[in-house]
Short mmCIF file of C-alpha atoms and ligand atoms in Angstrom, two decimals:
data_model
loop_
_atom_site.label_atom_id
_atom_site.label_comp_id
_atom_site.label_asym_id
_atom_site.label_seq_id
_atom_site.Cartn_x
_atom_site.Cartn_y
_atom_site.Cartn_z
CA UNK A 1 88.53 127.96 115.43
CA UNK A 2 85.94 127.37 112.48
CA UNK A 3 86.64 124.49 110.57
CA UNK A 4 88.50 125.48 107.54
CA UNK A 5 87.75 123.73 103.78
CA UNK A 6 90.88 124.84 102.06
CA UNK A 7 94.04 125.49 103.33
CA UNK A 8 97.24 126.33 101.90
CA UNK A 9 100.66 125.78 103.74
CA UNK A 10 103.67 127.65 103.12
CA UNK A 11 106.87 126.49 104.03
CA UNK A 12 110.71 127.16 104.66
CA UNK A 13 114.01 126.57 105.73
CA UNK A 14 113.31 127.19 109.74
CA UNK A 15 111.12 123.97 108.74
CA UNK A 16 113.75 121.81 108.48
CA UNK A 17 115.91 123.32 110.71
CA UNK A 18 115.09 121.37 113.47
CA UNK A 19 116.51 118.30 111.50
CA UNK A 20 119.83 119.54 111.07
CA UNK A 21 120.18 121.58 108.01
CA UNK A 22 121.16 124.69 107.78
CA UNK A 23 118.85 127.81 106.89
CA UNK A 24 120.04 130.99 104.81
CA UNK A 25 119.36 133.82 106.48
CA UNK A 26 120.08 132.60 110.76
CA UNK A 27 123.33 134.20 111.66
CA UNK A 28 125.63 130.67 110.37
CA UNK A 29 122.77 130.38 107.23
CA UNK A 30 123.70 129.06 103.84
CA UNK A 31 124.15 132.97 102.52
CA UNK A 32 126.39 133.73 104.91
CA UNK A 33 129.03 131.49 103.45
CA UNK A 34 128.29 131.60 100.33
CA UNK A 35 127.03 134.67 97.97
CA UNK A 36 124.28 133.94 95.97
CA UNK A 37 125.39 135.58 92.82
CA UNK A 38 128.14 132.96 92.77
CA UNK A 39 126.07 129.51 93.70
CA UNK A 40 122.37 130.40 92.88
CA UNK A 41 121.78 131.57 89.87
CA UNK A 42 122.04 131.57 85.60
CA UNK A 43 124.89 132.98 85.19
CA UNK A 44 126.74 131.68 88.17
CA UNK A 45 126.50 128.15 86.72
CA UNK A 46 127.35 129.43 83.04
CA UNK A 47 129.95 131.35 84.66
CA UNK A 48 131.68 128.74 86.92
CA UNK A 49 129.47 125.33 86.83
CA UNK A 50 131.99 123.49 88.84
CA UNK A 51 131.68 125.75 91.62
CA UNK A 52 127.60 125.56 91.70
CA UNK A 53 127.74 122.06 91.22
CA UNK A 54 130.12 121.69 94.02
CA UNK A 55 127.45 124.15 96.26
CA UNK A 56 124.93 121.77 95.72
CA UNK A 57 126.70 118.39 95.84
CA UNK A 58 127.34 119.32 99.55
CA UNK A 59 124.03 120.34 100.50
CA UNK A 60 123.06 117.51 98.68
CA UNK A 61 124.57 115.12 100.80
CA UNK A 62 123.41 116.30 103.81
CA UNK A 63 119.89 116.62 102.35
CA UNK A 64 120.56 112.40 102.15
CA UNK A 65 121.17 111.89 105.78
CA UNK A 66 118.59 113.58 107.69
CA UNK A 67 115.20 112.46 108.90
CA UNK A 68 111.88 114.80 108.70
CA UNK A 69 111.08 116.19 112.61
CA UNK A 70 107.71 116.19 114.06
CA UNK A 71 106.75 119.62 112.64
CA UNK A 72 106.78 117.77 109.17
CA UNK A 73 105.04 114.57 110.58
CA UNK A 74 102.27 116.91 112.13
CA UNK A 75 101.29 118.56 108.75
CA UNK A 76 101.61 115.27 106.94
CA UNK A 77 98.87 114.37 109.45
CA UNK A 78 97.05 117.55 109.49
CA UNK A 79 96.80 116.78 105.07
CA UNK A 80 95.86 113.22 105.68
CA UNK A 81 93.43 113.48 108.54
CA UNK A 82 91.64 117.27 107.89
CA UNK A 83 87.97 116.77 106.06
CA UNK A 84 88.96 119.57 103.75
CA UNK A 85 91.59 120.25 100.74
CA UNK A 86 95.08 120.56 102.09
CA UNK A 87 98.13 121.91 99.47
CA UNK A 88 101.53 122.48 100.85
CA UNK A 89 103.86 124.54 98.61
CA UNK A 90 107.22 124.62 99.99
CA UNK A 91 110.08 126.80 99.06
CA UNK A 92 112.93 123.95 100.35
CA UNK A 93 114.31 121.44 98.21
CA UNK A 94 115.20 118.69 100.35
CA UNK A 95 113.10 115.50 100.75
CA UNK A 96 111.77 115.88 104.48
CA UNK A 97 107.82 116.51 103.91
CA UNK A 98 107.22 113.66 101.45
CA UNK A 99 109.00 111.35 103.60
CA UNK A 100 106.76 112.14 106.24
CA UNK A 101 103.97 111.54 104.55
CA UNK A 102 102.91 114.67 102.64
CA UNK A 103 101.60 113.55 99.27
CA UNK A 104 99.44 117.07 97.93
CA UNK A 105 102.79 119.14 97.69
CA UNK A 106 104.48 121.04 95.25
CA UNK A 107 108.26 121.85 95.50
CA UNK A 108 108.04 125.50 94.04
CA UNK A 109 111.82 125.44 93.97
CA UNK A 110 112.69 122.32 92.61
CA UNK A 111 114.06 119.82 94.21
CA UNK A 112 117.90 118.49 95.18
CA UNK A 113 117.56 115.19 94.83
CA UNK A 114 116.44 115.43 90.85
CA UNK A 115 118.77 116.60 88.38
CA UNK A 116 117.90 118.30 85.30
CA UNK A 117 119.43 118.88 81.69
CA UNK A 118 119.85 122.63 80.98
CA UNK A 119 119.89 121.57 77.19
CA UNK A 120 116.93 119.68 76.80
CA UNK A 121 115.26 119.68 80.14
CA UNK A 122 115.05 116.15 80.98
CA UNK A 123 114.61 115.83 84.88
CA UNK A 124 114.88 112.60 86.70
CA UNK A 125 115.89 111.68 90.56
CA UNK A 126 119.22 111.91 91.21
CA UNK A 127 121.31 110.99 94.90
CA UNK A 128 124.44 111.20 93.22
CA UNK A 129 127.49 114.35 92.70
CA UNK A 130 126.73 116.53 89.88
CA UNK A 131 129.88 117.23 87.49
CA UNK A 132 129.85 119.16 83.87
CA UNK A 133 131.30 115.86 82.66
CA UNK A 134 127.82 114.23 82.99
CA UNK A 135 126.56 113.06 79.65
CA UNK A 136 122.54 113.32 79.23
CA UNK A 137 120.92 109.95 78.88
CA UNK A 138 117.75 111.96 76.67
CA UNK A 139 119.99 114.62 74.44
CA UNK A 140 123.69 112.89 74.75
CA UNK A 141 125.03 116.06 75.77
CA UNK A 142 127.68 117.04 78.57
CA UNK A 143 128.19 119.93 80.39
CA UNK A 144 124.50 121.15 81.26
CA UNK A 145 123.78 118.94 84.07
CA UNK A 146 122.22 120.90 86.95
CA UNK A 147 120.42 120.10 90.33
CA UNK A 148 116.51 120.41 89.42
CA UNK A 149 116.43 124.01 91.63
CA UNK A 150 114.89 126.87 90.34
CA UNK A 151 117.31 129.87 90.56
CA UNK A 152 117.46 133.34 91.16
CA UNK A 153 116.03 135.33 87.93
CA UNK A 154 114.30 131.84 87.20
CA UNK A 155 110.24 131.55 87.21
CA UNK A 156 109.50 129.44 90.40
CA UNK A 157 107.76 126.07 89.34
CA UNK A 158 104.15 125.49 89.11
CA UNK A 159 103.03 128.90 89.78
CA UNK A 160 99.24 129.29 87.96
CA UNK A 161 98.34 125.76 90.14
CA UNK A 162 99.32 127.85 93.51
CA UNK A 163 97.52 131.11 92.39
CA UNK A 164 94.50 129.31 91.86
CA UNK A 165 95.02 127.79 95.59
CA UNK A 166 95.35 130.73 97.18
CA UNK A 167 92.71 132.47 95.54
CA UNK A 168 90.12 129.26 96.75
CA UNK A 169 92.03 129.19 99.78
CA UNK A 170 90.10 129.80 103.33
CA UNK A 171 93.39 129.28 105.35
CA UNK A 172 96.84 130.08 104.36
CA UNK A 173 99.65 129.35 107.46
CA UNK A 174 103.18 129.79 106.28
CA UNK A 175 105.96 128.04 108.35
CA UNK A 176 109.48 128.62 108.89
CA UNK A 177 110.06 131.47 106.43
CA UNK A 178 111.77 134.71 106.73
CA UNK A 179 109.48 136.35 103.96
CA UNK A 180 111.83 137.93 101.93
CA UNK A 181 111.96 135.40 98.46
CA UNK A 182 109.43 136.53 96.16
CA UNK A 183 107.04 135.65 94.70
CA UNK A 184 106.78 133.24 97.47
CA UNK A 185 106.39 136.40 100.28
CA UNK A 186 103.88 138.07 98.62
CA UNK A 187 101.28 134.63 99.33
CA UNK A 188 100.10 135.97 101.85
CA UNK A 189 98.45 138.69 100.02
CA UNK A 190 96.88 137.06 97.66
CA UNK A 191 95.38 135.09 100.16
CA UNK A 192 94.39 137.35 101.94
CA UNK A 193 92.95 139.26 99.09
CA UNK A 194 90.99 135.73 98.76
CA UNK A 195 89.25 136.49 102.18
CA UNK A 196 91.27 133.49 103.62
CA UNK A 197 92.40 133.52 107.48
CA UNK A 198 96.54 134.07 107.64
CA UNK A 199 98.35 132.65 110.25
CA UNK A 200 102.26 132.77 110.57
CA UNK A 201 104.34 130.53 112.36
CA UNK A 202 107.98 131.21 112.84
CA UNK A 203 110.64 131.23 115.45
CA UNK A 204 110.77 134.88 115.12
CA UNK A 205 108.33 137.84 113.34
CA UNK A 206 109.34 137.35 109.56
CA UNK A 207 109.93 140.42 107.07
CA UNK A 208 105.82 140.04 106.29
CA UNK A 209 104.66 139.10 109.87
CA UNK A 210 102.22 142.43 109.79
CA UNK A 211 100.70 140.86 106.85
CA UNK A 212 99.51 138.05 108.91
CA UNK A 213 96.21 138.52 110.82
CA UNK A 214 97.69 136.04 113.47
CA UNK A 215 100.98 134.97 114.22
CA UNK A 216 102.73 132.21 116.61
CA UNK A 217 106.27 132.16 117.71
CA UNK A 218 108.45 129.21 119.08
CA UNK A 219 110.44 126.40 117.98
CA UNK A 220 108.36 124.83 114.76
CA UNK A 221 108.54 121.09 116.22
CA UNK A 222 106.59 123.18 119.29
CA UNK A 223 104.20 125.16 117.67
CA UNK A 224 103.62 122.94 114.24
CA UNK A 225 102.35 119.99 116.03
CA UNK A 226 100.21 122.27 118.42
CA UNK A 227 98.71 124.00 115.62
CA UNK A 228 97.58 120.91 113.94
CA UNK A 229 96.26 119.76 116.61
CA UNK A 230 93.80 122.62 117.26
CA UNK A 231 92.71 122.41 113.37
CA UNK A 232 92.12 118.61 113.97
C1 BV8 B 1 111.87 135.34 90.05
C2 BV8 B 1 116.40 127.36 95.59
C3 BV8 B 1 111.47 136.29 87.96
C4 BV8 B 1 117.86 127.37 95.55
C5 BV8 B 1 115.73 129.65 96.07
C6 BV8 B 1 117.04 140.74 90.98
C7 BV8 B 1 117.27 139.81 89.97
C8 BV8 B 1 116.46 138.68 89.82
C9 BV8 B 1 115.42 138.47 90.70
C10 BV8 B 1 115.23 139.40 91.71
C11 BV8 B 1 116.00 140.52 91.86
N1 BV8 B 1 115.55 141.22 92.94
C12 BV8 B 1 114.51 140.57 93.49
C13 BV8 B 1 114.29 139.47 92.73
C14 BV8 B 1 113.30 138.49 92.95
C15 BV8 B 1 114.00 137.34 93.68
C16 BV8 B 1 113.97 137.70 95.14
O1 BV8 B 1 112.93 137.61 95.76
N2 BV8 B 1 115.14 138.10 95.70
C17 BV8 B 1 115.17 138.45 97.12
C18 BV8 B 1 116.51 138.00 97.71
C19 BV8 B 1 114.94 139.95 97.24
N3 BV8 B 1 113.24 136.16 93.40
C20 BV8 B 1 113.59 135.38 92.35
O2 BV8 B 1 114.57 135.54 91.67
C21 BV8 B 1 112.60 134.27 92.05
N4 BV8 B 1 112.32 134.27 90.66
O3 BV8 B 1 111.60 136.38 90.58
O4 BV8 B 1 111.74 135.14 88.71
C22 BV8 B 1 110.86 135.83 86.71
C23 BV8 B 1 109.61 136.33 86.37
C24 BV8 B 1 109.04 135.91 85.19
C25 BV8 B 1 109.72 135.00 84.37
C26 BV8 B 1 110.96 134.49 84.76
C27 BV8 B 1 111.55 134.90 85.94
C28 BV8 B 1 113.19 132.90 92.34
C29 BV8 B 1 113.43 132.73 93.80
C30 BV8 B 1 113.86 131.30 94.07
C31 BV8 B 1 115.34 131.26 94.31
N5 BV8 B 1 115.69 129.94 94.81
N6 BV8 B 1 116.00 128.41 96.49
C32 BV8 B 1 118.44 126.76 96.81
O5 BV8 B 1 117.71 126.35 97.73
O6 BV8 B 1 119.67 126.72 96.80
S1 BV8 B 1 115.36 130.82 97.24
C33 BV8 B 1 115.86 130.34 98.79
O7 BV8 B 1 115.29 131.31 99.71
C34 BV8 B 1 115.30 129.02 99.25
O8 BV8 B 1 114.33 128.48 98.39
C35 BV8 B 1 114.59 129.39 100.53
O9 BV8 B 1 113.58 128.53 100.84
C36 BV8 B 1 114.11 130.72 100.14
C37 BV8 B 1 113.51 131.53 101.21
O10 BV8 B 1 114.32 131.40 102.36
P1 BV8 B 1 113.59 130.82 103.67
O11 BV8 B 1 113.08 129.47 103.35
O12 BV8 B 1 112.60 131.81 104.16
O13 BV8 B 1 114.81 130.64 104.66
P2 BV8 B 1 115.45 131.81 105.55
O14 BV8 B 1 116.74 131.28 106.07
O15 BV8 B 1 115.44 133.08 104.78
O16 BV8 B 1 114.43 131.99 106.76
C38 BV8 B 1 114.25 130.92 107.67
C39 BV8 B 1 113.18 131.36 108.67
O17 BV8 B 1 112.94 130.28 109.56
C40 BV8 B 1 113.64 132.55 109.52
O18 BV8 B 1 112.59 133.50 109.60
C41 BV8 B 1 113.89 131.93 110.91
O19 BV8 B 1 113.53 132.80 111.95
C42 BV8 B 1 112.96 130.74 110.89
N7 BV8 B 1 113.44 129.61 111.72
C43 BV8 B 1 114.73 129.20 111.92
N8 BV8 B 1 114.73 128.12 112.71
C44 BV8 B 1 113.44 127.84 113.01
C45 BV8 B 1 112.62 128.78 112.38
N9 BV8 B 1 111.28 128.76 112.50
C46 BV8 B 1 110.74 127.79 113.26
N10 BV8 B 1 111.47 126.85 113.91
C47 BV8 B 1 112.80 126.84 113.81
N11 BV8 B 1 113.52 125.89 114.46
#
């Protein structure tokens, strides 16, 4: 395989599966417990913000307790060890790739363990529950405390910084992801439309696997660490 100068990682829930949490879409995923017009978006929280906040103080916790697996070590290595520019942009919002090591990442839906203030927008890390009565240290307000996740209806975080990537982008491998959350599933076009080589690694084809002008299937602390190892 040529040696690649930019790549561009895209990753998902089937990432951290592996370490114990649960995806959305697998047949006993997050959405099949839970609607996500009632826990995931705007006017859920407006709505009913005890319920939401109660949706994420679980998944919360277990986002606490578990430990990245070696599909996240692999691409931590893969970013530190790889001669060229390495950006992972990854759709989950637990803590697993940073605390394997990734440091060039962007969480383009938030993150779990940060709150945020939906009346002033201070964000800072947070481990603890979420309730409405939580007063804001920056606008002294209650009632508009919120996990720091982006939404459905809400403009994904940090978007222009990941078009420009995968327009520069010579490589773009996406990891664990069913492909069906935009904008994150249409990536692979624009990287393609970059020239870039797409490569798609899942336990199963994903709603945009034809998109992908190579794809490998298996288990991703199998195929992850395998991959890296033939870009290394
Ligand atoms: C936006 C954070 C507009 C929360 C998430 C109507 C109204 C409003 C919007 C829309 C609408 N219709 C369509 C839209 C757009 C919408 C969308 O795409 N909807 C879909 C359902 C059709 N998108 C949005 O709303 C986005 N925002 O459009 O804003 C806008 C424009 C301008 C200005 C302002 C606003 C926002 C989307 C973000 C929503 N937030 N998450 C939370 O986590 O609770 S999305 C949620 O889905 C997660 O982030 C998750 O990461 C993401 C995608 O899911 P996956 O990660 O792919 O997980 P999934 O379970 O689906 O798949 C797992 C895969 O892994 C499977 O393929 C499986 O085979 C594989 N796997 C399993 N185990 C393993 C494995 N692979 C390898 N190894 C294993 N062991």
């Amino acid at each position: 395989m040529p040696v690649h100068e930019r790549i561009v990682i895209l990753t998902g829930a089937g990432l951290s599966a592996e370490s114990g949490l649960s995806t959305f879409r697998d047949k006993d995923g997050i959405w099949s417990r839970h609607r996500i017009e009632d826990v995931a978006t705007p006017e859920a929280f407006s709505r009913d913000p005890e319920r939401v906040l109660e949706f994420y103080n679980t998944r919360r916790k277990s986002a606490a307790g578990v430990k990245p697996n070696a599909a996240h070590v692999a691409l931590a290595k893969l970013e530190q060890e790889h001669p060229g520019e390495v950006l992972t942009v990854t759709q989950n919002i637990d803590p697993l790739h940073e605390m394997a090591g990734a440091r060039n990442l962007i969480h383009m839906h938030g993150e779990i363990l940060k709150k945020l203030c939906a009346y002033c927008g201070a964000k800072e890390p947070w481990e603890d529950d979420l309730s409405t009565e939580l007063v804001c240290r920056t606008c002294n307000k209650a009632g508009g405390m919120r996990p720091d996740v982006v939404w459905f209806g809400e403009m994904p975080y940090q978007m222009e910084e990941i078009a420009l990537a995968l327009g520069a982008c010579d490589l773009f491998i996406s990891i664990g992801t069913s492909g069906t959350v935009y904008p994150a599933a249409g990536f692979v076009m624009e990287a393609r439309n970059a020239g870039a080589h797409t490569v798609e690694l899942n336990l199963e084809p994903s709603e945009g696997a034809t998109l992908f002008a190579k794809a490998i299937h298996g288990k991703a602390t199998e195929i992850v660490p395998a991959f890296v190892d033939e870009l290394l």
